[in-house]
Amino acid sequence: MTTEAILLVGRGAARTRTVLKTHAEQLERRTGTTVRVATYEHEPVRELRDPLARIDAERVYAVPVRVAHTYETLDDLPAALSMVAGDVRYCEPIGRSPAITDLIVERATALRPATPDVSVVLVGFGSSAKPYHQQMAAYHATRIDEQSEYGEVVACYLHQNPTVECVRYAIENDAAVAVPLFLTATTATTEAIPAKLELDRGGIAYAEPFGDHPRVTDAIHAEIAKQRALAVGDRSDTSSATFETRLTETRRPVATDGEGPIE
């Protein structure tokens, strides 16, 4: 059994797995630690049961490669991680990282230089029930507004207010650049968001999702380093336990598929 391993977990099929493998290779070169990739499409507990059970390490740093928490990262994924034999250190999603702010600015300035007459539009997925996407977008909006020369930075969402279809009429400048706060290209980034922004009308340049950019690797690496610093030898000592660590300690799989209880 190895001492440590890093696990990158994402939702999606071939495209997501390809992106995660790129980050895994970059992390292995940086850290010298074995990095594994696991992806699921619909049911984390069922789909990840076997690959997670095969991980042979005393401590596993599990990173949900998502920009913000979702129902799955709060419930299903922590439950699935209980199948890992070793000590699991469940990391925070990577969205609220200074490295991601830098990447957003890089994506934006590649299309529209930072000037007072250009607006930046951050487009998130959003959730009417959970605050995490909104908190993530607000974090980046504040940092970009303080550190760049853009005229304004506004956030909008696919699934909560302010909605993406209204943002064109809310920004102050005629010129804008929209950056989707998504890891990989999906129908949301290639179809829904462009249609709702009415890109064919002009005025708004549209950036690519984050993908396999090295700054995403930076964000993953920083989160693992944080968890290493917080790690304690005795798991019964909860004084330094993070929100994510407590999730993996309390969530357990529930059998709903007729296969019987999961121990």
Short mmCIF file of C-alpha atoms in Angstrom, two decimals:
data_model
loop_
_atom_site.label_atom_id
_atom_site.label_comp_id
_atom_site.label_asym_id
_atom_site.label_seq_id
_atom_site.Cartn_x
_atom_site.Cartn_y
_atom_site.Cartn_z
CA MET A 1 0.00 0.00 0.00
CA THR A 2 1.38 3.39 -0.98
CA THR A 3 1.47 6.27 1.50
CA GLU A 4 -0.49 8.85 -0.48
CA ALA A 5 -2.54 9.16 -3.64
CA ILE A 6 -4.49 11.96 -5.28
CA LEU A 7 -7.92 11.30 -6.76
CA LEU A 8 -9.49 13.65 -9.29
CA VAL A 9 -13.25 13.09 -9.61
CA GLY A 10 -15.47 14.65 -12.25
CA ARG A 11 -18.83 14.26 -13.88
CA GLY A 12 -18.96 13.55 -17.60
CA ALA A 13 -17.86 11.12 -20.24
CA ALA A 14 -14.89 11.17 -22.61
CA ARG A 15 -14.31 14.93 -22.72
CA THR A 16 -14.22 15.31 -18.93
CA ARG A 17 -11.96 12.30 -18.53
CA THR A 18 -9.52 13.66 -21.10
CA VAL A 19 -9.29 16.99 -19.28
CA LEU A 20 -8.82 15.32 -15.89
CA LYS A 21 -6.10 13.06 -17.25
CA THR A 22 -4.18 16.11 -18.43
CA HIS A 23 -4.37 17.64 -14.96
CA ALA A 24 -3.41 14.28 -13.42
CA GLU A 25 -0.26 14.10 -15.56
CA GLN A 26 0.69 17.67 -14.64
CA LEU A 27 0.11 16.97 -10.93
CA GLU A 28 2.19 13.79 -10.98
CA ARG A 29 5.10 15.70 -12.50
CA ARG A 30 4.80 18.41 -9.85
CA THR A 31 4.22 16.28 -6.77
CA GLY A 32 5.68 12.87 -7.49
CA THR A 33 2.45 11.41 -6.10
CA THR A 34 0.27 8.89 -7.90
CA VAL A 35 -2.80 10.62 -9.32
CA ARG A 36 -5.92 8.67 -10.25
CA VAL A 37 -8.91 9.83 -12.29
CA ALA A 38 -12.50 8.72 -11.77
CA THR A 39 -15.54 9.96 -13.68
CA TYR A 40 -19.24 9.24 -13.50
CA GLU A 41 -22.22 10.27 -15.57
CA HIS A 42 -25.30 9.82 -13.41
CA GLU A 43 -24.87 7.82 -10.17
CA PRO A 44 -21.57 8.32 -8.30
CA VAL A 45 -22.16 5.57 -5.75
CA ARG A 46 -22.96 2.90 -8.32
CA GLU A 47 -20.50 3.99 -11.01
CA LEU A 48 -17.53 4.68 -8.72
CA ARG A 49 -17.92 1.70 -6.39
CA ASP A 50 -15.33 -0.55 -8.06
CA PRO A 51 -12.67 2.01 -9.07
CA LEU A 52 -12.69 3.61 -5.62
CA ALA A 53 -12.48 0.25 -3.84
CA ARG A 54 -9.32 -0.53 -5.86
CA ILE A 55 -7.39 2.52 -4.62
CA ASP A 56 -4.52 1.23 -2.48
CA ALA A 57 -3.15 4.11 -0.42
CA GLU A 58 -3.02 5.02 3.26
CA ARG A 59 -4.26 8.56 2.60
CA VAL A 60 -6.21 9.79 -0.43
CA TYR A 61 -6.73 13.44 -1.31
CA ALA A 62 -9.99 13.42 -3.25
CA VAL A 63 -10.62 16.54 -5.33
CA PRO A 64 -14.05 17.15 -6.90
CA VAL A 65 -12.94 18.94 -10.05
CA ARG A 66 -15.94 21.22 -10.10
CA VAL A 67 -16.16 24.99 -9.79
CA ALA A 68 -18.61 24.86 -6.87
CA HIS A 69 -20.48 22.43 -4.68
CA THR A 70 -23.57 20.72 -6.08
CA TYR A 71 -26.00 18.20 -4.59
CA GLU A 72 -23.70 15.44 -5.86
CA THR A 73 -20.54 16.83 -4.27
CA LEU A 74 -22.39 17.38 -0.99
CA ASP A 75 -24.15 14.02 -0.77
CA ASP A 76 -23.55 11.32 -3.37
CA LEU A 77 -19.82 11.80 -3.88
CA PRO A 78 -18.92 11.84 -0.16
CA ALA A 79 -20.99 8.67 0.20
CA ALA A 80 -19.10 7.04 -2.67
CA LEU A 81 -15.76 8.00 -1.12
CA SER A 82 -16.58 5.84 1.91
CA MET A 83 -15.62 2.91 -0.33
CA VAL A 84 -11.97 4.01 -0.29
CA ALA A 85 -10.08 1.88 2.20
CA GLY A 86 -7.62 4.56 3.26
CA ASP A 87 -7.97 7.88 5.09
CA VAL A 88 -9.87 10.19 2.71
CA ARG A 89 -9.20 13.92 2.73
CA TYR A 90 -12.06 15.36 0.72
CA CYS A 91 -11.11 18.67 -0.85
CA GLU A 92 -13.13 21.76 -1.64
CA PRO A 93 -14.19 22.33 -5.27
CA ILE A 94 -11.56 24.41 -7.05
CA GLY A 95 -13.73 27.33 -8.21
CA ARG A 96 -12.86 29.78 -5.45
CA SER A 97 -9.13 29.89 -6.12
CA PRO A 98 -6.98 32.90 -7.01
CA ALA A 99 -5.58 30.81 -9.85
CA ILE A 100 -9.06 30.61 -11.36
CA THR A 101 -9.42 34.38 -11.09
CA ASP A 102 -6.17 34.72 -13.03
CA LEU A 103 -7.47 32.32 -15.66
CA ILE A 104 -10.73 34.25 -16.03
CA VAL A 105 -8.79 37.47 -16.60
CA GLU A 106 -6.53 35.70 -19.08
CA ARG A 107 -9.52 34.38 -21.00
CA ALA A 108 -11.15 37.82 -20.98
CA THR A 109 -8.13 39.88 -22.02
CA ALA A 110 -7.36 37.50 -24.88
CA LEU A 111 -10.62 38.69 -26.43
CA ARG A 112 -11.04 42.23 -25.10
CA PRO A 113 -8.23 44.22 -23.44
CA ALA A 114 -9.04 45.57 -19.99
CA THR A 115 -10.33 49.11 -20.42
CA PRO A 116 -13.05 51.11 -18.61
CA ASP A 117 -15.40 50.84 -21.58
CA VAL A 118 -15.48 47.02 -21.54
CA SER A 119 -17.62 44.95 -19.16
CA VAL A 120 -16.81 41.43 -17.96
CA VAL A 121 -19.73 39.02 -17.66
CA LEU A 122 -19.22 35.91 -15.52
CA VAL A 123 -21.71 33.20 -16.49
CA GLY A 124 -22.30 30.52 -13.88
CA PHE A 125 -24.54 27.49 -13.72
CA GLY A 126 -26.38 28.64 -10.62
CA SER A 127 -28.83 26.98 -8.26
CA SER A 128 -32.02 28.32 -6.73
CA ALA A 129 -31.50 26.05 -3.71
CA LYS A 130 -27.77 26.31 -2.96
CA PRO A 131 -25.56 29.43 -2.65
CA TYR A 132 -22.25 27.94 -3.77
CA HIS A 133 -22.22 28.99 -7.44
CA GLN A 134 -23.27 32.51 -6.50
CA GLN A 135 -20.57 32.73 -3.83
CA MET A 136 -17.94 31.54 -6.28
CA ALA A 137 -18.93 34.05 -8.96
CA ALA A 138 -19.08 36.88 -6.41
CA TYR A 139 -15.58 36.01 -5.21
CA HIS A 140 -14.13 36.35 -8.69
CA ALA A 141 -16.19 39.43 -9.56
CA THR A 142 -14.82 41.24 -6.50
CA ARG A 143 -11.21 40.29 -7.21
CA ILE A 144 -11.39 41.22 -10.90
CA ASP A 145 -13.10 44.50 -10.12
CA GLU A 146 -10.37 45.39 -7.63
CA GLN A 147 -7.40 44.26 -9.71
CA SER A 148 -8.25 45.04 -13.33
CA GLU A 149 -9.10 48.06 -15.48
CA TYR A 150 -12.41 46.65 -16.73
CA GLY A 151 -15.32 49.05 -16.41
CA GLU A 152 -17.51 46.61 -14.49
CA VAL A 153 -17.77 42.95 -13.63
CA VAL A 154 -21.21 41.35 -13.38
CA ALA A 155 -22.34 37.79 -12.72
CA CYS A 156 -25.32 35.97 -14.18
CA TYR A 157 -26.57 32.40 -14.14
CA LEU A 158 -28.41 29.77 -16.11
CA HIS A 159 -30.56 28.67 -13.18
CA GLN A 160 -30.98 31.59 -10.83
CA ASN A 161 -31.30 35.37 -10.89
CA PRO A 162 -29.85 37.46 -12.35
CA THR A 163 -30.34 35.29 -15.41
CA VAL A 164 -27.98 35.19 -18.35
CA GLU A 165 -30.65 36.24 -20.86
CA CYS A 166 -31.10 39.57 -19.08
CA VAL A 167 -27.46 40.53 -18.65
CA ARG A 168 -27.10 42.21 -22.05
CA TYR A 169 -29.62 44.80 -20.94
CA ALA A 170 -28.05 45.26 -17.49
CA ILE A 171 -24.43 46.02 -18.37
CA GLU A 172 -23.31 49.62 -18.73
CA ASN A 173 -20.96 49.25 -21.71
CA ASP A 174 -21.67 48.42 -25.33
CA ALA A 175 -18.61 46.14 -25.41
CA ALA A 176 -18.33 43.11 -23.13
CA VAL A 177 -16.61 39.78 -22.80
CA ALA A 178 -18.45 36.82 -21.29
CA VAL A 179 -16.52 34.05 -19.51
CA PRO A 180 -18.38 30.80 -18.73
CA LEU A 181 -17.47 29.49 -15.28
CA PHE A 182 -17.37 25.89 -16.45
CA LEU A 183 -14.56 23.35 -16.51
CA THR A 184 -15.37 21.68 -19.83
CA ALA A 185 -17.48 22.42 -22.86
CA THR A 186 -21.07 21.18 -22.57
CA THR A 187 -24.33 21.92 -24.32
CA ALA A 188 -24.70 24.72 -21.77
CA THR A 189 -21.50 26.43 -22.94
CA THR A 190 -21.86 25.70 -26.64
CA GLU A 191 -25.60 26.20 -27.12
CA ALA A 192 -27.62 27.53 -24.17
CA ILE A 193 -25.35 30.36 -23.04
CA PRO A 194 -24.51 31.69 -26.54
CA ALA A 195 -28.22 31.68 -27.42
CA LYS A 196 -29.24 33.45 -24.22
CA LEU A 197 -26.49 36.05 -24.64
CA GLU A 198 -27.64 36.60 -28.23
CA LEU A 199 -24.07 36.53 -29.43
CA ASP A 200 -25.17 36.91 -33.05
CA ARG A 201 -26.16 40.50 -32.22
CA GLY A 202 -22.52 41.39 -31.61
CA GLY A 203 -20.94 43.42 -28.85
CA ILE A 204 -20.23 40.46 -26.53
CA ALA A 205 -17.14 38.33 -27.08
CA TYR A 206 -17.36 34.82 -25.66
CA ALA A 207 -14.51 32.90 -24.02
CA GLU A 208 -13.79 29.19 -23.75
CA PRO A 209 -14.37 27.09 -20.59
CA PHE A 210 -11.36 26.49 -18.34
CA GLY A 211 -10.47 23.06 -19.73
CA ASP A 212 -6.97 21.69 -19.21
CA HIS A 213 -5.31 25.06 -18.64
CA PRO A 214 -2.32 24.88 -16.24
CA ARG A 215 -3.97 27.40 -13.91
CA VAL A 216 -6.66 24.82 -13.19
CA THR A 217 -3.86 22.45 -12.22
CA ASP A 218 -2.53 25.24 -9.98
CA ALA A 219 -5.92 25.47 -8.27
CA ILE A 220 -6.07 21.70 -7.71
CA HIS A 221 -2.50 21.64 -6.41
CA ALA A 222 -3.19 24.50 -3.98
CA GLU A 223 -6.27 22.76 -2.58
CA ILE A 224 -4.31 19.55 -1.98
CA ALA A 225 -1.53 21.54 -0.29
CA LYS A 226 -4.14 23.13 1.99
CA GLN A 227 -5.54 19.74 2.95
CA ARG A 228 -2.06 18.39 3.62
CA ALA A 229 -1.43 21.28 5.99
CA LEU A 230 -4.71 20.60 7.80
CA ALA A 231 -4.28 16.83 7.98
CA VAL A 232 -3.96 15.36 11.46
CA GLY A 233 -2.95 11.86 12.40
CA ASP A 234 -5.97 11.13 14.57
CA ARG A 235 -9.27 11.31 12.69
CA SER A 236 -11.14 11.44 16.00
CA ASP A 237 -9.69 14.92 16.50
CA THR A 238 -12.26 17.09 14.70
CA SER A 239 -10.82 20.44 15.76
CA SER A 240 -9.26 20.99 12.32
CA ALA A 241 -11.84 19.10 10.28
CA THR A 242 -13.09 20.99 7.26
CA PHE A 243 -16.66 21.11 6.00
CA GLU A 244 -15.72 18.62 3.27
CA THR A 245 -14.04 16.24 5.73
CA ARG A 246 -17.17 16.17 7.86
CA LEU A 247 -19.18 15.26 4.76
CA THR A 248 -17.13 12.11 4.18
CA GLU A 249 -17.48 11.18 7.84
CA THR A 250 -21.27 11.40 7.86
CA ARG A 251 -22.43 10.38 4.37
CA ARG A 252 -22.85 6.70 3.62
CA PRO A 253 -24.28 4.88 0.59
CA VAL A 254 -27.92 3.85 0.75
CA ALA A 255 -28.98 0.84 -1.30
CA THR A 256 -31.77 1.79 -3.69
CA ASP A 257 -30.93 -0.49 -6.59
CA GLY A 258 -32.00 -3.88 -5.26
CA GLU A 259 -28.42 -4.97 -4.58
CA GLY A 260 -28.85 -5.00 -0.83
CA PRO A 261 -27.19 -2.88 1.88
CA ILE A 262 -23.78 -1.37 1.22
CA GLU A 263 -21.37 -1.92 4.12
#
